[in-house]
PDB file of C-alpha atoms and ligand atoms in Angstrom:
ATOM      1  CA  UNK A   1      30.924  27.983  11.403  1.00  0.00           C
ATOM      2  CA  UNK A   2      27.135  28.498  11.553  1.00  0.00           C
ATOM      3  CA  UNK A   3      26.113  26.893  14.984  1.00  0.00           C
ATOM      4  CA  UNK A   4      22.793  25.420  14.247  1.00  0.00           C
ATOM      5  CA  UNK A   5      21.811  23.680  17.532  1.00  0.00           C
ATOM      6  CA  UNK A   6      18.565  24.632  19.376  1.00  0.00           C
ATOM      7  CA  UNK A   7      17.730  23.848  22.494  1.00  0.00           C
ATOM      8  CA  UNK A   8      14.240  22.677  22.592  1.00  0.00           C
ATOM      9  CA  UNK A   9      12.252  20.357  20.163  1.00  0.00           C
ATOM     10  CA  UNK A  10       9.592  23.609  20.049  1.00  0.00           C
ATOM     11  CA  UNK A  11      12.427  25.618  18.567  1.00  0.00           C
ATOM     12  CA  UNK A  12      13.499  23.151  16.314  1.00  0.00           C
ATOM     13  CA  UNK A  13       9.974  22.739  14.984  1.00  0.00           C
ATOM     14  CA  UNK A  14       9.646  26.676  14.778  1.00  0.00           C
ATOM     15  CA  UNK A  15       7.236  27.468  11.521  1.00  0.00           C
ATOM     16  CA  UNK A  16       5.609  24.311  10.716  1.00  0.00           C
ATOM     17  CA  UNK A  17       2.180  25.061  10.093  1.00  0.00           C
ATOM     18  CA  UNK A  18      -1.125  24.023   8.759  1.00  0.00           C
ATOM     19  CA  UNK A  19      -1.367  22.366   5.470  1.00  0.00           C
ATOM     20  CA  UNK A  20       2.239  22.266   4.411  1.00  0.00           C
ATOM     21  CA  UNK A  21       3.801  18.892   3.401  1.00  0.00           C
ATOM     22  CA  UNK A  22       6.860  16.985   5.961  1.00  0.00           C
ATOM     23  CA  UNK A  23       9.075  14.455   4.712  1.00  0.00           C
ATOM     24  CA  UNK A  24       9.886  12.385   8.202  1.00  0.00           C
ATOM     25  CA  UNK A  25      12.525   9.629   8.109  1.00  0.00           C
ATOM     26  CA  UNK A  26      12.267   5.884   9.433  1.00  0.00           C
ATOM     27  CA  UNK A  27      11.624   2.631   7.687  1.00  0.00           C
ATOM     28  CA  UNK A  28       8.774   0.993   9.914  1.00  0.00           C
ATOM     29  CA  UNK A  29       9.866   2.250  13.695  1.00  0.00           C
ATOM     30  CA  UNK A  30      13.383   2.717  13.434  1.00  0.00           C
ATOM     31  CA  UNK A  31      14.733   5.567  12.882  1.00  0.00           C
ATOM     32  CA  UNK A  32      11.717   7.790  13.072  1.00  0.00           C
ATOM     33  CA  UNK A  33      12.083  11.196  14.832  1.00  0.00           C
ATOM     34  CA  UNK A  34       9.664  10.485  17.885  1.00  0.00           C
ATOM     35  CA  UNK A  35      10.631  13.705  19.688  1.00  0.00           C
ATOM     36  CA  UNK A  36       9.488  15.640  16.656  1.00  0.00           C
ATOM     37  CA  UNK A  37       6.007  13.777  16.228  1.00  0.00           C
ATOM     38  CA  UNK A  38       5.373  13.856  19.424  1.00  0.00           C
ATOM     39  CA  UNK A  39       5.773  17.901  19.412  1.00  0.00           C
ATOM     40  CA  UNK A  40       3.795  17.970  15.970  1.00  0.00           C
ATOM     41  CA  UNK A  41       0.805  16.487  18.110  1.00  0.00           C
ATOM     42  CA  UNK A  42       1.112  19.128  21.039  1.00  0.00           C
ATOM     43  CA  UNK A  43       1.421  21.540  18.493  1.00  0.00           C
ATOM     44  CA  UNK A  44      -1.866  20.412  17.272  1.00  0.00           C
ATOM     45  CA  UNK A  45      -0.937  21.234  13.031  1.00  0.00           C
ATOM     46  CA  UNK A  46      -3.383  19.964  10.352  1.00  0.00           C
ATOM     47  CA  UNK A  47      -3.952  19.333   7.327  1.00  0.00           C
ATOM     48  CA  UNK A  48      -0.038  18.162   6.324  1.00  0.00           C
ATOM     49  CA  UNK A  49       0.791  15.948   3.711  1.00  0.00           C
ATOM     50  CA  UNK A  50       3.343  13.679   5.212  1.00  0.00           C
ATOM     51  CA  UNK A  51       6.248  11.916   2.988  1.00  0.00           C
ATOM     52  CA  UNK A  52       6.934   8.715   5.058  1.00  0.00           C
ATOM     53  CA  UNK A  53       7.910   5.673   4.050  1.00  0.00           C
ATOM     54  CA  UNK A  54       5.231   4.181   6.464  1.00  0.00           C
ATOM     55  CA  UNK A  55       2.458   5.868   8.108  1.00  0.00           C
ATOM     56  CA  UNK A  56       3.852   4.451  11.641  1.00  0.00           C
ATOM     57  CA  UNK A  57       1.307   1.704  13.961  1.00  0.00           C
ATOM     58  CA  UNK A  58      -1.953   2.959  15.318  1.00  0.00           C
ATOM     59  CA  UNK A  59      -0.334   3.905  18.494  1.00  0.00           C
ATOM     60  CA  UNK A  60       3.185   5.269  17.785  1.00  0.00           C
ATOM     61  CA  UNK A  61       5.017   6.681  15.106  1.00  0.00           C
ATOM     62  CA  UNK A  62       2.939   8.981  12.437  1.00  0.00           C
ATOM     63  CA  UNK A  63      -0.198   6.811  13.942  1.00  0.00           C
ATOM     64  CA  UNK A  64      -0.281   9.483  16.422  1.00  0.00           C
ATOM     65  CA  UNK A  65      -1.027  12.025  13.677  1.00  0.00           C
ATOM     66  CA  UNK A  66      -3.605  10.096  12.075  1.00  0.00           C
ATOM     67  CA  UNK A  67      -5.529   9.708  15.000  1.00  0.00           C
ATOM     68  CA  UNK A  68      -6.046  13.053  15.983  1.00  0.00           C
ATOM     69  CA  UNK A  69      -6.953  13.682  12.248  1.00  0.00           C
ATOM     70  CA  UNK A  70      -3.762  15.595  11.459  1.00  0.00           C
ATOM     71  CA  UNK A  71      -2.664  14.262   8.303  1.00  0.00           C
ATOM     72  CA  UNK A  72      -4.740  15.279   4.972  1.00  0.00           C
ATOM     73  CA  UNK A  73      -2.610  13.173   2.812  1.00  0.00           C
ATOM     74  CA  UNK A  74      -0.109  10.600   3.175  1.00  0.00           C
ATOM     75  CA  UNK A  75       2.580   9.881   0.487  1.00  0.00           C
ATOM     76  CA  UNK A  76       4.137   5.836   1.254  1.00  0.00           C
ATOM     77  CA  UNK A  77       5.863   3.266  -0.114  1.00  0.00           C
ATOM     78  CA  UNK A  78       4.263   0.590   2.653  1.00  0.00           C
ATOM     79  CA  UNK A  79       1.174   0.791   4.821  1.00  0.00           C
ATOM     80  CA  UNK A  80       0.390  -1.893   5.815  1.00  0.00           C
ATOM     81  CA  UNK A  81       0.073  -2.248   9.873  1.00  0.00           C
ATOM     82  CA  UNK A  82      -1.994   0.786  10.723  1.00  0.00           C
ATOM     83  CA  UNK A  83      -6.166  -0.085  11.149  1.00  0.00           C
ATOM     84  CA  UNK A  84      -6.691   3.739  11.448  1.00  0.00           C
ATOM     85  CA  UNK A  85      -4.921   4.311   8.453  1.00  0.00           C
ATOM     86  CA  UNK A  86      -6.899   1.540   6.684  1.00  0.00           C
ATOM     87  CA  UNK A  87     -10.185   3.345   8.037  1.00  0.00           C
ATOM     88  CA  UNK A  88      -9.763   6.937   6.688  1.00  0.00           C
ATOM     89  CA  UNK A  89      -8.391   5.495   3.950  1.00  0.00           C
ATOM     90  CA  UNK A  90     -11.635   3.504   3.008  1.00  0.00           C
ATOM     91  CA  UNK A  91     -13.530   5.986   4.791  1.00  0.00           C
ATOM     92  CA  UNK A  92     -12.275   8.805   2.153  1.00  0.00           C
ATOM     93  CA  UNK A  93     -11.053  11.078   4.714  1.00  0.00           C
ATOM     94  CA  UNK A  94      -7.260  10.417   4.196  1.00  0.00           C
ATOM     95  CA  UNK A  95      -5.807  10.931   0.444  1.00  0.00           C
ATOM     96  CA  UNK A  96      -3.125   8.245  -0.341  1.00  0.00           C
ATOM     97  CA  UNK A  97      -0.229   8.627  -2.850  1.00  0.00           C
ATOM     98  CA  UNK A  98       1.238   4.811  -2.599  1.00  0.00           C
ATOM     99  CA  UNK A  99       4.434   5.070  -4.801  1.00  0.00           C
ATOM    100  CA  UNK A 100       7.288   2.508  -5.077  1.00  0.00           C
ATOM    101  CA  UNK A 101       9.913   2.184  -2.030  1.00  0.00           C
ATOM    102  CA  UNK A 102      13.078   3.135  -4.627  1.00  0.00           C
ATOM    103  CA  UNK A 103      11.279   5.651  -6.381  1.00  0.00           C
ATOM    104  CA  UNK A 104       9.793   7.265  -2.868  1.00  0.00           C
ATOM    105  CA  UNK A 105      13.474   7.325  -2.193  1.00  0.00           C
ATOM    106  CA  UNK A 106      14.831   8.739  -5.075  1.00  0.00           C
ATOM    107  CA  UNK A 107      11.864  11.519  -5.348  1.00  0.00           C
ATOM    108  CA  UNK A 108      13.605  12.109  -1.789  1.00  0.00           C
ATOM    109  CA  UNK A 109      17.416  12.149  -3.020  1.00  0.00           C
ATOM    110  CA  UNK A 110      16.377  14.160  -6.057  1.00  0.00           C
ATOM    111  CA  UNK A 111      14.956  16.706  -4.067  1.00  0.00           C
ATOM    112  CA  UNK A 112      18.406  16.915  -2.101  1.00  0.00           C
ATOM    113  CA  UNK A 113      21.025  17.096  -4.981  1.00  0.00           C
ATOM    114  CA  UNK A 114      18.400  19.803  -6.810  1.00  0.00           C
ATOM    115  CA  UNK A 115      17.621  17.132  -9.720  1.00  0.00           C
ATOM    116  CA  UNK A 116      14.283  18.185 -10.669  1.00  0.00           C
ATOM    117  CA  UNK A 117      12.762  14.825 -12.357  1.00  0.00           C
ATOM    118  CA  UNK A 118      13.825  11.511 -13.445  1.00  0.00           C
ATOM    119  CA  UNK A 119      12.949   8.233 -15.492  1.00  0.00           C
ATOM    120  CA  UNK A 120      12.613   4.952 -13.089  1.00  0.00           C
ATOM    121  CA  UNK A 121      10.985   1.895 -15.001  1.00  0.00           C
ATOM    122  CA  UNK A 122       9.499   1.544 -11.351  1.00  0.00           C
ATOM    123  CA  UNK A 123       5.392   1.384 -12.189  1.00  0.00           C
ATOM    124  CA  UNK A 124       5.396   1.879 -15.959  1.00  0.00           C
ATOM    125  CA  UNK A 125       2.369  -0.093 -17.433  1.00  0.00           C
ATOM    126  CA  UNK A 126       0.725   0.283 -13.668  1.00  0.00           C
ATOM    127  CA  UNK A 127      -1.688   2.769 -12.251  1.00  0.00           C
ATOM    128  CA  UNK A 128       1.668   4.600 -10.858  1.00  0.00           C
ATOM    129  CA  UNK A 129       2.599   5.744 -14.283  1.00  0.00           C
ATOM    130  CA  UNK A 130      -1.135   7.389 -15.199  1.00  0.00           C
ATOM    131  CA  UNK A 131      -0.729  10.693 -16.263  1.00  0.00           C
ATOM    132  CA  UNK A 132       2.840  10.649 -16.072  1.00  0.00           C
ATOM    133  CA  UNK A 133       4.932  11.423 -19.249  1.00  0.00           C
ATOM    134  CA  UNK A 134       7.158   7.839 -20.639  1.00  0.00           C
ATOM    135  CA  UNK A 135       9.920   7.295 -22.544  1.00  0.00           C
ATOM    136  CA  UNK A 136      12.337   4.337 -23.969  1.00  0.00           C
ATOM    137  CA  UNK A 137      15.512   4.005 -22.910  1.00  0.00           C
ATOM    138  CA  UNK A 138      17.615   1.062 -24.297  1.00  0.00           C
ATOM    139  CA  UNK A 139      14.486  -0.987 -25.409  1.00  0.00           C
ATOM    140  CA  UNK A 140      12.494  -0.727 -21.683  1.00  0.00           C
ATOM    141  CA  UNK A 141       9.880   1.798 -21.135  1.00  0.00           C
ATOM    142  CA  UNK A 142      10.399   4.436 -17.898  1.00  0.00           C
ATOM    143  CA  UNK A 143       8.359   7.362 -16.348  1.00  0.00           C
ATOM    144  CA  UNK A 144       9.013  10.402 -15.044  1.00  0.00           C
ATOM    145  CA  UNK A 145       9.210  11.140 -11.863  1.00  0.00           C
ATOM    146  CA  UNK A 146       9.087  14.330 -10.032  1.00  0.00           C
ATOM    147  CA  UNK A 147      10.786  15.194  -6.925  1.00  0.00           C
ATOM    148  CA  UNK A 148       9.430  16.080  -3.672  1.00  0.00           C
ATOM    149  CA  UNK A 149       8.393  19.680  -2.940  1.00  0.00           C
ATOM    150  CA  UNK A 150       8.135  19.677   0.890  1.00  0.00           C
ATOM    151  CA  UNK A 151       8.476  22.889   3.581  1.00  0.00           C
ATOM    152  CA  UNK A 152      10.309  20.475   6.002  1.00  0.00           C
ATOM    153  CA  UNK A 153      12.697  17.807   6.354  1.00  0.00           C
ATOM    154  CA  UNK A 154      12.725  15.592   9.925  1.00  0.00           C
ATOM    155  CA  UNK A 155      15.512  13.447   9.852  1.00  0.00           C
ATOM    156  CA  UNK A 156      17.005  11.311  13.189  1.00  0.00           C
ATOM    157  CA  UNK A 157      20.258  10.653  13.508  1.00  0.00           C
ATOM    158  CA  UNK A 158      22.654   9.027  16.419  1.00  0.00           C
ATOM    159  CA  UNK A 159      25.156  11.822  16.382  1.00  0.00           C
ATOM    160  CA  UNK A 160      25.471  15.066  15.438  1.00  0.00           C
ATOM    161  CA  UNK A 161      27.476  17.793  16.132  1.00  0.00           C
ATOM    162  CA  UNK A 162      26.601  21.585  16.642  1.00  0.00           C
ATOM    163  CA  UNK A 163      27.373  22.839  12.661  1.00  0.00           C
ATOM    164  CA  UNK A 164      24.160  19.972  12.115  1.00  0.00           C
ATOM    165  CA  UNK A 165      26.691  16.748  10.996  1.00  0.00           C
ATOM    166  CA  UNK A 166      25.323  13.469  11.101  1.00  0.00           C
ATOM    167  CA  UNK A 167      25.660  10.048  11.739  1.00  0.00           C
ATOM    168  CA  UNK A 168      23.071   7.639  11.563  1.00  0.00           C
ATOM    169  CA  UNK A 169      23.490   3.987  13.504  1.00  0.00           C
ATOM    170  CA  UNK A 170      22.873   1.235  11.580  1.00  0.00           C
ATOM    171  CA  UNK A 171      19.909   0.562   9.638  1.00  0.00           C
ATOM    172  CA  UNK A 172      17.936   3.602  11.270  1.00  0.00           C
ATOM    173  CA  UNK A 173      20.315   5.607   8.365  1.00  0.00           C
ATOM    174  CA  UNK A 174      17.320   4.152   6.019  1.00  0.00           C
ATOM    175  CA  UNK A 175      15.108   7.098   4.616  1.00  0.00           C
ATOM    176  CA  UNK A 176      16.669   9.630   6.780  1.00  0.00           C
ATOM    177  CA  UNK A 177      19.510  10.188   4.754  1.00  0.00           C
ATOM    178  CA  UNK A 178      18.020  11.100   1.508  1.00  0.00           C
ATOM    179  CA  UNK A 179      15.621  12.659   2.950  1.00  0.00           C
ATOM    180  CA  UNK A 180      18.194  15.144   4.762  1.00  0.00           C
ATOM    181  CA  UNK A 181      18.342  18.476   2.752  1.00  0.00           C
ATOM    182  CA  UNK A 182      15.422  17.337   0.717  1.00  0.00           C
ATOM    183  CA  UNK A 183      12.576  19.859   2.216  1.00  0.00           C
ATOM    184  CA  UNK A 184      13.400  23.840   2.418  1.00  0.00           C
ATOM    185  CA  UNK A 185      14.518  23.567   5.636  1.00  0.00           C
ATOM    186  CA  UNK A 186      15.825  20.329   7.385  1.00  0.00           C
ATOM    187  CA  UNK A 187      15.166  19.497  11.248  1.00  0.00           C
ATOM    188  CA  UNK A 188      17.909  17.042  12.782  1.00  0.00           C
ATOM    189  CA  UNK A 189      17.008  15.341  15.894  1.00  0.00           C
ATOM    190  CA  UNK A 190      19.514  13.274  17.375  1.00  0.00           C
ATOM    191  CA  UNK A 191      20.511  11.094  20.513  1.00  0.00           C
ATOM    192  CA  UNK A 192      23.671  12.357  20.822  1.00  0.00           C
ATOM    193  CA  UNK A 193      24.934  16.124  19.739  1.00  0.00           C
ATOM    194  CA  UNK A 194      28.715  17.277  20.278  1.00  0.00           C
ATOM    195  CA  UNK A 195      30.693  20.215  19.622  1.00  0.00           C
ATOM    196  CA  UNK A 196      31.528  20.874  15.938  1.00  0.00           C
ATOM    197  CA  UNK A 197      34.987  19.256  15.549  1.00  0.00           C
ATOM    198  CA  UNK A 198      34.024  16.568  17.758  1.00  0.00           C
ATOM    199  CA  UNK A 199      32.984  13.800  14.862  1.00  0.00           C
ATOM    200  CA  UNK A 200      35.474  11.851  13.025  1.00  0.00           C
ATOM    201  CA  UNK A 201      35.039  13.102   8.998  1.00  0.00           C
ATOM    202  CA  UNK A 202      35.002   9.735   7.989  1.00  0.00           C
ATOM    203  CA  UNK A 203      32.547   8.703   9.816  1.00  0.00           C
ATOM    204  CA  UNK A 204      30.006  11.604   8.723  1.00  0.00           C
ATOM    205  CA  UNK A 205      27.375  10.201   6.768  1.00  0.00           C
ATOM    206  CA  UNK A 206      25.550  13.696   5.984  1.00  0.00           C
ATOM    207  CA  UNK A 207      27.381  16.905   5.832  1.00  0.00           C
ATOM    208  CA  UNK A 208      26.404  19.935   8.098  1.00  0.00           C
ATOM    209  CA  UNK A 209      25.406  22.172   4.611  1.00  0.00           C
ATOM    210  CA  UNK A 210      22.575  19.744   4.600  1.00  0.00           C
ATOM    211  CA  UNK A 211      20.574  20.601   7.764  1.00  0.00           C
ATOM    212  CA  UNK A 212      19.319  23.765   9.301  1.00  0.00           C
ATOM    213  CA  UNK A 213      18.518  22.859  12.752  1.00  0.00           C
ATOM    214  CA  UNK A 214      19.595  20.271  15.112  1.00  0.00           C
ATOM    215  CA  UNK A 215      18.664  19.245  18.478  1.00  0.00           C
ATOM    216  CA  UNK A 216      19.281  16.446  21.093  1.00  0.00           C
ATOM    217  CA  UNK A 217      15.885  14.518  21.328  1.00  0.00           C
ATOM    218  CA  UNK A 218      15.050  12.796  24.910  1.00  0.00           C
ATOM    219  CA  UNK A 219      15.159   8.726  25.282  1.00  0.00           C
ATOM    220  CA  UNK A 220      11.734   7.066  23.791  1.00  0.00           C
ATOM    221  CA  UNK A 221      11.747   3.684  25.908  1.00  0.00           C
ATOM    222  CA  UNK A 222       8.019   2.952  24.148  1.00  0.00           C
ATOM    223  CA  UNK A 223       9.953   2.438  21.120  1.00  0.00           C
ATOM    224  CA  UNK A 224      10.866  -0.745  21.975  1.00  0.00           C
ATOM    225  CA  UNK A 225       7.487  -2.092  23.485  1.00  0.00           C
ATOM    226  CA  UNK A 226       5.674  -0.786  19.932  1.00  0.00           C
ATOM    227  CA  UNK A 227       8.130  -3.151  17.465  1.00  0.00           C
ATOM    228  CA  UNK A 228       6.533  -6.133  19.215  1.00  0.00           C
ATOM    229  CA  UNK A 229       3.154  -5.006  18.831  1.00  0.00           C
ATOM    230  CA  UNK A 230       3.647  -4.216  15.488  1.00  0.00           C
ATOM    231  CA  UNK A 231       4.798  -7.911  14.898  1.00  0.00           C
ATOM    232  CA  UNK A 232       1.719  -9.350  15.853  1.00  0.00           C
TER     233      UNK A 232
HETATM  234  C1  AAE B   1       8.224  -3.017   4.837  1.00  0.00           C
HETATM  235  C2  AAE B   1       8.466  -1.578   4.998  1.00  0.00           C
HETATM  236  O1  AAE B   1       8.423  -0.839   4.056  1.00  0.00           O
HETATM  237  C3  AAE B   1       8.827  -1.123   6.340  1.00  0.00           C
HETATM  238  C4  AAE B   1       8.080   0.042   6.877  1.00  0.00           C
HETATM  239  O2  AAE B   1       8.517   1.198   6.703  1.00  0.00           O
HETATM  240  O3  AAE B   1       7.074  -0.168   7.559  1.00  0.00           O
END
């Protein structure tokens, strides 16, 4: 069994540089890996394109990248509670790919089961499908989708155990799970992490072949005080 736990959130994140492209899990603030952002800040990378179903709120989340001017280009589904983001969006400084919430997910699952491209109807007759090859399948029109390239995967989890299984809690399983053995090399941060052996197979939602590193992130209580802002 390959052991694949690291002790630190600095190991885990080991490589990531400047201008390569990070798929991070969460659908709005659950389930995003706030150990790992938080390290991507102190580690003070630039220029990433960021795959992210969200782009996080001005002060948490992936809004901490974009407001030390980290992020070059943000790839979405739904952006829509960030004024920073709005501003370097408008401003020009920050390139936006806004793509369809199943299709951002299925660019991500594609990428993990090694399915190069794919028709979705998703967009077709929109400004999603320019430039994009289309086809007809039983009378409706698709296009064809790519999936994601990216150098890393951050995924959170609840558990996981030390040869990188996961299980996610809930609704924080969201993007993380497709997005787990979608990048080159896949980063698991979780709340809990156990000896190999120590999870119930049947309860495993992603297997250990999927993930390269795993680590045990520390308690983020601002979690909870940034969902309320975020609903005002
Ligand atoms: C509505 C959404 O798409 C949720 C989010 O990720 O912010």
């Amino acid at each position: 069994m390959i052991n694949k736990k690291v002790n630190t959130v600095s190991e885990a994140l080991a490589g990531i540089s400047d201008g390569q492209t990070i798929m991070l899990g969460g659908f709005g603030l659950c389930g995003i890996p706030e150990n790992s952002i938080a390290e991507l800040v102190r580690m003070d990378v630039r220029n990433l394109t960021c795959i992210s179903n969200n782009a996080g709120v001005d002060d948490f989340g992936l809004g901490l990248l974009l407001q030390k001017r980290q992020i070059k280009k943000m790839i979405s589904s739904y952006v829509g509670e960030n004024a920073e983001f709005e501003r370097q969006m408008l401003s020009g400084e920050l390139e936006v790919e806004l793509t369809p919430q199943g299709t951002l997910a299925e660019k991500c699952r594609a990428a993990q089961a090694g399915i190069p491209a794919f028709f979705t109807p998703a967009g077709y007759g929109t400004e999603v499908a320019e430039g994009k090859e289309s086809r007809e399948f039983n009378g409706k029109m698709h296009i064809l989708e790519h999936a994601y390239q990216a150098d890393f995967s951050i995924v959170k989890a609840w558990k996981g155990d030390e040869a990188g299984n996961l299980i996610f809690k809930g609704t924080a399983r969201n993007f993380n799970a497709p997005m787990a053995g979608a990048g080159k090399i896949t980063i698991a941060e979780v709340e809990e992490l156990l000896p190999a052996g120590s999870l119930d197979p049947n309860e495993i939602h992603i297997p250990g072949i999927l993930v390269q590193r795993i680590f045990k992130g520390a308690k983020f209580e601002k979690r909870i005080e940034q969902r309320t802002v975020r609903k005002k």
